Short mmCIF file of C-alpha atoms in Angstrom, two decimals:
data_model
loop_
_atom_site.label_atom_id
_atom_site.label_comp_id
_atom_site.label_asym_id
_atom_site.label_seq_id
_atom_site.Cartn_x
_atom_site.Cartn_y
_atom_site.Cartn_z
CA MET A 28 8.09 25.46 5.37
CA SER A 29 4.91 26.50 7.17
CA ASN A 30 2.05 24.03 7.04
CA ARG A 31 4.47 21.15 7.58
CA THR A 32 2.21 19.37 10.04
CA PRO A 33 -0.95 19.29 7.86
CA ALA A 34 1.21 18.43 4.82
CA LEU A 35 2.76 15.46 6.59
CA GLY A 36 -0.67 14.41 7.81
CA PHE A 37 -2.02 14.53 4.28
CA ILE A 38 0.84 12.42 2.90
CA PHE A 39 0.28 9.89 5.69
CA ILE A 40 -3.42 9.73 4.82
CA THR A 41 -2.63 9.55 1.10
CA VAL A 42 -0.34 6.55 1.50
CA LEU A 43 -2.69 4.94 4.04
CA ILE A 44 -5.70 5.23 1.73
CA ASP A 45 -3.67 4.04 -1.26
CA VAL A 46 -2.58 0.92 0.65
CA ILE A 47 -6.09 0.34 2.02
CA GLY A 48 -7.31 0.57 -1.57
CA LEU A 49 -4.83 -2.13 -2.57
CA GLY A 50 -5.60 -4.34 0.41
CA ILE A 51 -9.36 -3.93 0.29
CA VAL A 52 -9.65 -5.87 -2.98
CA ILE A 53 -7.32 -8.78 -2.11
CA PRO A 54 -9.89 -10.92 -0.24
CA ILE A 55 -12.43 -10.80 -3.07
CA PHE A 56 -10.09 -11.59 -5.98
CA PRO A 57 -10.27 -15.44 -5.79
CA ASP A 58 -14.08 -15.53 -5.88
CA LEU A 59 -14.43 -12.56 -8.26
CA ILE A 60 -11.98 -13.89 -10.87
CA SER A 61 -13.46 -17.38 -10.59
CA GLN A 62 -16.95 -15.96 -11.05
CA ILE A 63 -16.15 -13.64 -13.96
CA GLY A 64 -14.05 -16.20 -15.82
CA ASP A 65 -16.10 -19.27 -14.80
CA MET A 66 -12.92 -21.03 -13.67
CA SER A 67 -11.39 -22.96 -10.78
CA TYR A 68 -9.27 -21.38 -8.06
CA ALA A 69 -6.18 -22.87 -9.71
CA GLU A 70 -6.98 -21.05 -12.96
CA ALA A 71 -7.98 -17.90 -11.04
CA ALA A 72 -4.59 -17.92 -9.31
CA ARG A 73 -2.85 -17.80 -12.70
CA ILE A 74 -4.93 -14.79 -13.71
CA GLY A 75 -4.38 -13.18 -10.32
CA GLY A 76 -0.63 -13.62 -10.64
CA ARG A 77 -0.62 -11.96 -14.04
CA LEU A 78 -2.71 -9.07 -12.72
CA VAL A 79 -0.17 -8.52 -9.94
CA THR A 80 2.69 -8.77 -12.43
CA ILE A 81 1.28 -6.19 -14.85
CA TYR A 82 0.72 -3.85 -11.90
CA ALA A 83 4.34 -4.34 -10.79
CA VAL A 84 5.69 -3.77 -14.32
CA MET A 85 3.87 -0.45 -14.52
CA GLN A 86 5.21 0.59 -11.12
CA PHE A 87 8.74 -0.45 -12.08
CA VAL A 88 8.61 1.64 -15.26
CA PHE A 89 6.64 4.66 -14.06
CA ALA A 90 8.00 5.25 -10.51
CA PRO A 91 11.15 7.06 -11.75
CA ILE A 92 9.13 8.82 -14.47
CA LEU A 93 6.62 10.26 -11.99
CA GLY A 94 9.46 11.15 -9.66
CA GLY A 95 11.19 13.06 -12.47
CA LEU A 96 7.98 14.81 -13.49
CA SER A 97 7.43 15.91 -9.89
CA ASP A 98 10.94 17.42 -9.90
CA GLN A 99 9.94 19.57 -12.88
CA TYR A 100 6.28 20.39 -12.24
CA GLY A 101 6.01 20.03 -8.45
CA ARG A 102 4.84 17.28 -6.10
CA LYS A 103 1.24 18.37 -5.63
CA ILE A 104 0.09 18.12 -9.25
CA VAL A 105 1.60 14.65 -9.69
CA ILE A 106 0.08 13.35 -6.45
CA LEU A 107 -3.36 14.78 -7.28
CA ILE A 108 -3.41 13.41 -10.84
CA SER A 109 -2.40 9.99 -9.47
CA LEU A 110 -5.16 10.08 -6.84
CA LEU A 111 -7.78 11.08 -9.40
CA GLY A 112 -6.57 8.33 -11.72
CA LEU A 113 -6.79 5.72 -8.96
CA SER A 114 -10.30 6.80 -8.00
CA ILE A 115 -11.50 6.52 -11.61
CA ASP A 116 -9.70 3.20 -11.97
CA TYR A 117 -11.44 1.67 -8.94
CA LEU A 118 -14.79 2.64 -10.48
CA PHE A 119 -13.66 1.13 -13.78
CA LEU A 120 -12.78 -2.15 -12.03
CA ALA A 121 -16.06 -2.14 -10.11
CA LEU A 122 -17.93 -2.16 -13.42
CA ALA A 123 -15.52 -4.25 -15.56
CA PRO A 124 -17.49 -7.16 -17.06
CA ASN A 125 -14.56 -9.35 -18.13
CA ILE A 126 -10.98 -10.33 -17.32
CA ALA A 127 -9.47 -8.35 -20.21
CA LEU A 128 -10.76 -5.08 -18.76
CA PHE A 129 -9.36 -6.06 -15.38
CA PHE A 130 -5.91 -6.07 -16.98
CA VAL A 131 -6.56 -2.59 -18.36
CA GLY A 132 -7.57 -1.48 -14.89
CA ARG A 133 -4.45 -2.89 -13.25
CA ILE A 134 -2.26 -1.13 -15.83
CA ILE A 135 -3.85 2.19 -14.88
CA ALA A 136 -3.56 1.36 -11.16
CA GLY A 137 0.13 0.50 -11.51
CA ILE A 138 0.88 3.80 -13.24
CA CYS A 139 -1.03 5.86 -10.68
CA GLY A 140 0.21 3.80 -7.74
CA ALA A 141 3.78 4.70 -8.68
CA SER A 142 3.08 8.03 -6.95
CA PHE A 143 4.54 6.51 -3.76
CA THR A 144 7.86 7.82 -5.09
CA THR A 145 6.46 11.35 -5.22
CA ALA A 146 5.02 11.00 -1.72
CA SER A 147 8.48 10.04 -0.46
CA ALA A 148 10.00 13.05 -2.24
CA TYR A 149 7.38 15.28 -0.58
CA ILE A 150 8.41 13.92 2.83
CA ALA A 151 12.05 14.75 2.04
CA ASP A 152 11.08 18.27 0.94
CA VAL A 153 9.19 19.21 4.10
CA SER A 154 11.30 17.39 6.71
CA ALA A 155 14.19 18.91 8.61
CA PRO A 156 17.30 16.70 8.28
CA GLU A 157 17.12 15.54 11.90
CA LYS A 158 13.46 14.49 11.46
CA ARG A 159 13.72 12.89 8.03
CA ALA A 160 14.21 9.31 9.29
CA LYS A 161 11.28 9.68 11.69
CA ASN A 162 9.01 11.01 8.95
CA PHE A 163 10.01 8.27 6.52
CA GLY A 164 9.15 5.86 9.34
CA MET A 165 5.69 7.41 9.29
CA LEU A 166 5.30 6.19 5.69
CA GLY A 167 6.22 2.68 6.84
CA ALA A 168 3.57 2.92 9.55
CA ALA A 169 1.01 3.96 6.94
CA PHE A 170 1.88 0.90 4.85
CA ALA A 171 1.56 -1.43 7.84
CA LEU A 172 -1.72 0.11 9.02
CA GLY A 173 -3.13 0.03 5.47
CA PHE A 174 -2.44 -3.66 5.10
CA ILE A 175 -4.13 -4.33 8.44
CA VAL A 176 -7.25 -2.25 7.74
CA GLY A 177 -7.57 -2.92 3.99
CA PRO A 178 -8.00 -6.70 3.92
CA ALA A 179 -10.23 -6.67 7.00
CA LEU A 180 -12.49 -4.05 5.42
CA GLY A 181 -12.43 -5.87 2.09
CA GLY A 182 -13.42 -9.16 3.70
CA PHE A 183 -16.31 -7.47 5.52
CA LEU A 184 -17.54 -5.56 2.46
CA GLY A 185 -17.15 -8.60 0.19
CA ALA A 186 -19.97 -10.27 2.11
CA TYR A 187 -22.32 -7.61 0.67
CA GLY A 188 -21.14 -8.09 -2.90
CA LEU A 189 -17.84 -8.84 -4.62
CA ARG A 190 -17.84 -5.41 -6.33
CA VAL A 191 -18.58 -3.37 -3.22
CA PRO A 192 -14.92 -3.02 -2.08
CA PHE A 193 -14.04 -1.33 -5.41
CA PHE A 194 -16.76 1.29 -4.96
CA VAL A 195 -15.59 2.00 -1.39
CA ALA A 196 -11.94 2.26 -2.51
CA ALA A 197 -12.99 4.70 -5.26
CA GLY A 198 -14.87 6.83 -2.73
CA LEU A 199 -11.99 6.94 -0.24
CA THR A 200 -9.46 7.88 -2.92
CA GLY A 201 -11.80 10.50 -4.39
CA LEU A 202 -12.24 12.14 -0.98
CA ASN A 203 -8.47 12.17 -0.56
CA PHE A 204 -8.13 13.91 -3.95
CA ILE A 205 -10.64 16.61 -2.96
CA TYR A 206 -8.92 17.15 0.40
CA GLY A 207 -5.52 17.46 -1.26
CA LEU A 208 -6.80 19.81 -3.95
CA PHE A 209 -7.78 22.42 -1.39
CA ILE A 210 -5.48 21.71 1.58
CA LEU A 211 -2.14 20.32 0.39
CA PRO A 212 0.57 22.99 -0.12
CA GLU A 213 3.25 22.59 -2.78
CA SER A 214 6.54 21.47 -1.24
CA LEU A 215 8.95 22.21 -4.11
CA SER A 216 9.46 25.85 -5.03
CA LYS A 217 9.95 26.78 -8.69
CA GLU A 218 13.53 27.82 -7.95
CA GLU A 219 14.36 24.30 -6.74
CA ARG A 220 12.92 22.42 -9.70
CA ARG A 221 14.90 20.73 -12.46
CA SER A 222 14.07 19.75 -16.01
CA PHE A 223 12.79 16.26 -16.69
CA THR A 224 15.19 14.00 -18.63
CA TRP A 225 14.49 10.45 -19.80
CA LYS A 226 18.07 9.44 -19.02
CA ARG A 227 17.55 10.01 -15.30
CA ALA A 228 14.03 8.49 -15.30
CA ASN A 229 15.47 5.02 -15.76
CA PRO A 230 14.78 2.10 -13.37
CA ILE A 231 17.59 -0.01 -14.85
CA GLY A 232 20.09 2.77 -14.15
CA ALA A 233 18.87 3.00 -10.55
CA MET A 234 19.57 -0.70 -9.98
CA GLY A 235 22.94 -0.39 -11.74
CA GLN A 236 24.16 1.80 -8.87
CA LEU A 237 24.12 -1.29 -6.62
CA LYS A 238 27.12 -2.70 -8.50
CA LYS A 239 29.43 0.04 -7.25
CA ASN A 240 30.11 -1.80 -3.98
CA PRO A 241 30.63 -5.61 -4.05
CA ILE A 242 29.31 -6.03 -0.49
CA ILE A 243 26.13 -4.13 -1.35
CA LEU A 244 25.79 -6.10 -4.59
CA GLY A 245 26.02 -9.40 -2.70
CA LEU A 246 23.46 -8.43 -0.05
CA ALA A 247 21.14 -6.79 -2.60
CA THR A 248 21.20 -9.97 -4.68
CA ALA A 249 20.30 -11.93 -1.55
CA LEU A 250 17.42 -9.51 -0.89
CA PHE A 251 16.14 -10.07 -4.42
CA PHE A 252 15.75 -13.81 -3.73
CA VAL A 253 13.91 -13.25 -0.45
CA TYR A 254 11.64 -10.75 -2.23
CA ILE A 255 10.83 -13.49 -4.76
CA ALA A 256 10.20 -15.95 -1.92
CA SER A 257 7.81 -13.52 -0.24
CA HIS A 258 5.41 -13.80 -3.17
CA ALA A 259 4.69 -17.39 -2.18
CA VAL A 260 2.65 -15.73 0.58
CA GLN A 261 1.81 -12.30 -0.84
CA THR A 262 0.38 -13.57 -4.13
CA ASN A 263 -0.78 -17.08 -3.23
CA TRP A 264 -2.26 -16.69 0.24
CA SER A 265 -5.83 -15.95 -0.84
CA TYR A 266 -5.94 -18.70 -3.47
CA PHE A 267 -4.36 -21.26 -1.15
CA GLY A 268 -6.91 -20.48 1.55
CA ALA A 269 -9.81 -20.69 -0.90
CA GLU A 270 -8.53 -23.98 -2.36
CA VAL A 271 -7.51 -25.81 0.83
CA PHE A 272 -9.81 -24.35 3.48
CA ALA A 273 -12.72 -23.13 1.30
CA TRP A 274 -12.16 -19.61 2.64
CA LYS A 275 -14.54 -16.85 1.61
CA PRO A 276 -13.63 -13.13 1.40
CA LYS A 277 -14.39 -12.61 5.10
CA ASP A 278 -12.02 -15.42 6.10
CA ILE A 279 -9.26 -14.17 3.78
CA GLY A 280 -9.64 -10.63 5.11
CA PHE A 281 -9.43 -11.82 8.71
CA SER A 282 -6.34 -13.92 8.03
CA LEU A 283 -4.52 -11.06 6.28
CA THR A 284 -5.34 -8.75 9.17
CA ILE A 285 -3.69 -11.23 11.54
CA VAL A 286 -0.67 -11.37 9.22
CA GLY A 287 -0.47 -7.57 9.14
CA LEU A 288 -0.66 -7.25 12.92
CA MET A 289 2.05 -9.86 13.48
CA VAL A 290 4.34 -8.29 10.88
CA ALA A 291 3.81 -4.88 12.50
CA VAL A 292 4.85 -6.28 15.88
CA VAL A 293 8.02 -7.83 14.43
CA GLN A 294 9.09 -4.86 12.32
CA GLY A 295 7.90 -2.25 14.77
CA GLY A 296 9.44 -3.66 17.94
CA LEU A 297 11.38 -6.90 17.70
CA ILE A 298 13.97 -5.77 15.15
CA GLY A 299 15.35 -3.15 17.53
CA PHE A 300 15.54 -5.69 20.36
CA PHE A 301 17.23 -8.38 18.24
CA THR A 302 19.83 -6.13 16.64
CA LYS A 303 20.73 -4.57 19.99
CA LYS A 304 20.89 -7.91 21.80
CA PHE A 305 22.45 -10.17 19.16
CA GLY A 306 23.90 -7.91 16.45
CA ASN A 307 22.92 -7.50 12.82
CA LYS A 308 24.47 -10.65 11.37
CA THR A 309 22.78 -12.97 13.87
CA THR A 310 19.49 -11.14 13.37
CA VAL A 311 19.72 -11.70 9.61
CA TYR A 312 20.48 -15.40 10.10
CA VAL A 313 17.59 -15.85 12.54
CA GLY A 314 15.18 -14.01 10.24
CA LEU A 315 16.11 -15.94 7.10
CA THR A 316 16.05 -19.28 8.95
CA MET A 317 12.57 -18.57 10.33
CA ASN A 318 11.44 -17.48 6.87
CA LEU A 319 12.72 -20.72 5.35
CA ILE A 320 11.19 -22.95 8.05
CA GLY A 321 7.87 -21.09 8.00
CA LEU A 322 7.48 -21.39 4.22
CA LEU A 323 8.39 -25.08 4.30
CA LEU A 324 5.83 -25.80 7.05
CA PHE A 325 3.15 -23.76 5.24
CA ALA A 326 3.52 -26.18 2.33
CA PHE A 327 2.22 -29.09 4.41
CA VAL A 328 -0.51 -27.56 6.63
CA THR A 329 -3.93 -29.17 6.39
CA GLN A 330 -5.83 -27.36 9.14
CA THR A 331 -6.44 -23.67 9.78
CA TRP A 332 -4.99 -23.83 13.29
CA MET A 333 -1.79 -25.27 11.83
CA LEU A 334 -1.56 -22.35 9.42
CA TYR A 335 -1.82 -19.76 12.18
CA SER A 336 0.68 -21.66 14.34
CA VAL A 337 3.24 -21.65 11.53
CA LEU A 338 2.53 -17.98 10.92
CA ALA A 339 4.13 -17.17 14.29
CA ILE A 340 7.37 -18.67 12.94
CA TYR A 341 7.13 -17.20 9.44
CA VAL A 342 6.65 -13.56 10.48
CA LEU A 343 9.99 -13.64 12.32
CA GLY A 344 11.46 -13.73 8.82
CA GLY A 345 10.66 -10.01 8.78
CA LEU A 346 13.74 -9.47 10.94
CA ALA A 347 16.04 -10.03 7.96
CA GLY A 348 15.08 -7.49 5.28
CA PRO A 349 15.31 -4.22 7.26
CA THR A 350 18.50 -5.42 8.97
CA LEU A 351 20.13 -6.16 5.62
CA GLN A 352 19.15 -2.68 4.45
CA GLY A 353 20.73 -1.23 7.58
CA ILE A 354 24.00 -3.08 6.93
CA MET A 355 24.09 -1.88 3.31
CA SER A 356 23.25 1.67 4.34
CA SER A 357 26.20 1.69 6.76
CA LYS A 358 28.59 1.07 3.84
CA LEU A 359 27.80 4.36 2.08
CA PRO A 360 28.08 8.08 2.89
CA LYS A 361 25.00 10.22 3.46
CA ASN A 362 25.00 11.72 -0.03
CA GLU A 363 24.58 8.25 -1.60
CA GLN A 364 21.74 6.98 0.58
CA GLY A 365 18.97 8.13 -1.76
CA GLU A 366 20.65 6.43 -4.68
CA LEU A 367 20.93 3.19 -2.67
CA GLN A 368 17.27 3.23 -1.61
CA GLY A 369 16.19 3.99 -5.17
CA GLY A 370 18.15 0.98 -6.40
CA LEU A 371 16.67 -1.29 -3.73
CA THR A 372 13.15 -0.06 -4.53
CA SER A 373 13.69 -0.87 -8.20
CA LEU A 374 14.99 -4.30 -7.20
CA MET A 375 11.87 -4.93 -5.13
CA SER A 376 9.68 -3.87 -8.06
CA LEU A 377 11.58 -6.21 -10.37
CA ALA A 378 10.99 -9.08 -7.94
CA ALA A 379 7.29 -8.18 -7.99
CA VAL A 380 7.36 -8.65 -11.77
CA PHE A 381 8.69 -12.22 -11.64
CA GLY A 382 7.59 -13.45 -8.19
CA PRO A 383 3.82 -13.53 -8.74
CA ILE A 384 4.13 -15.39 -12.07
CA ILE A 385 6.53 -17.96 -10.62
CA MET A 386 4.39 -18.65 -7.57
CA THR A 387 0.94 -18.64 -9.15
CA GLU A 388 2.07 -20.81 -12.07
CA THR A 389 3.49 -23.27 -9.52
CA PHE A 390 0.19 -23.23 -7.63
CA TYR A 391 -1.72 -23.80 -10.86
CA PHE A 392 0.54 -26.66 -11.99
CA PHE A 393 -0.05 -28.59 -8.78
CA THR A 394 -3.78 -27.84 -8.29
CA ASN A 395 -5.39 -27.77 -11.74
CA ARG A 396 -7.82 -30.50 -12.77
CA ASN A 397 -5.25 -32.25 -14.96
CA SER A 398 -2.44 -32.32 -12.43
CA ASP A 399 -0.98 -35.72 -11.66
CA HIS A 400 0.41 -34.53 -8.32
CA TYR A 401 -1.98 -32.46 -6.21
CA PHE A 402 0.14 -30.27 -3.92
CA PRO A 403 -1.42 -26.84 -3.17
CA GLY A 404 1.50 -25.93 -0.92
CA ALA A 405 4.06 -26.27 -3.72
CA ALA A 406 4.60 -22.50 -4.05
CA PHE A 407 5.47 -22.28 -0.35
CA ALA A 408 8.00 -25.10 -0.76
CA LEU A 409 9.53 -23.28 -3.73
CA GLY A 410 9.67 -20.09 -1.66
CA SER A 411 11.66 -21.92 1.00
CA ILE A 412 14.25 -22.82 -1.66
CA PHE A 413 14.57 -19.15 -2.65
CA SER A 414 15.00 -18.30 1.04
CA LEU A 415 17.77 -20.88 1.29
CA VAL A 416 19.55 -19.26 -1.67
CA CYS A 417 19.26 -15.90 0.09
CA LEU A 418 20.70 -17.38 3.29
CA LEU A 419 23.69 -18.86 1.43
CA LEU A 420 24.38 -15.61 -0.42
CA CYS A 421 24.31 -13.66 2.85
CA ALA A 422 26.70 -16.14 4.49
CA ARG A 423 29.13 -15.81 1.58
CA THR A 424 28.98 -12.01 1.68
CA PHE A 425 29.32 -11.81 5.46
CA ARG A 426 32.54 -13.84 5.27
CA ARG A 427 34.05 -10.94 3.32
CA LEU A 428 33.19 -8.44 6.03
CA PRO A 429 35.04 -7.75 9.29
CA GLU A 430 32.99 -8.63 12.36
CA ALA A 431 32.54 -4.95 13.24
CA SER A 432 30.72 -4.34 9.96
CA THR A 433 27.85 -6.60 10.96
CA SER A 434 27.63 -5.67 14.61
CA ASN A 435 25.08 -3.19 15.90
CA ILE A 436 24.57 -0.07 13.81
CA SER A 437 23.74 2.93 15.92
#
């Protein structure tokens, strides 16, 4: 296809702006929800968890639907409609006067945000086979960069008003829509399209493919538990900081930027070093052990410097997930890789349905005004238990594999 370079650049910018739009509002949620609902941070965390959950449910349901629609009608129209919907939704949230309308807004955002599937399909369409892995890596870079820039920008803008980040996110997404409308070429010719069928647009069916191989099923189940554990940080971080350290949006944004930078270093550089030096199995064990220890220590920090010190341990947990995916990928032929990744994506979305509720309800139980046992770090402690379950499941599955299967994957 001609125009590959500008098309890839547009998809990178699309994903980057989408992730910035998600990250830009995270630092202001604790104060905004507390203010709108006239509630404590403990109560705001419960609401925040439910907002994340409804977003995840919509993504879980609509990701395969939008992917199927893009197979029939083309990638461009689906991406553009999603961008326009997100832009309108950010404006809606900027003006929403109550919590109920925030739920409506997150439903719309979850549906439109499911366009990540279509963006990935676009990458596959325009990439030569030998460059496909590199170009998919570009999407990962966009995610990492978005979660570095988004929270930092949100924390800065939140100082000028808790609604300001929504207006900026709406403007960025709207500009991206206009750019795509006039610049983005269609990647899927009419001859290559297929009819949409509800049977194939099924997230449960996508996860069901993981059962075909018992090794993959064991490791995928382990991944599910570590995905749940991750929400102790992903969903609770802002509320924990506001409750324990009296953080404001600027402080939350700064902290999340540090988290993003450290995760980028681990996943961008250290994984390759560890797997080459120690092999995949050892890398998984090191990652899960650091994840477990980091979460457990987070539960008992009382000073900001302690939190950042423990963070250096916790982010090494990021060694495990991509390495597990690499091991699973090595067990299947090339023509089943897309099916595997689709199943793992659905599994991650399912974890995002349950994880936020589990962790924010735990935070609420131990921090609300009527709690007999004040323990704001309880969700982190619970996350460490889920990490332990993941570690045990991996150990059991690895025992069924020959040593060569968990050595370095070229």
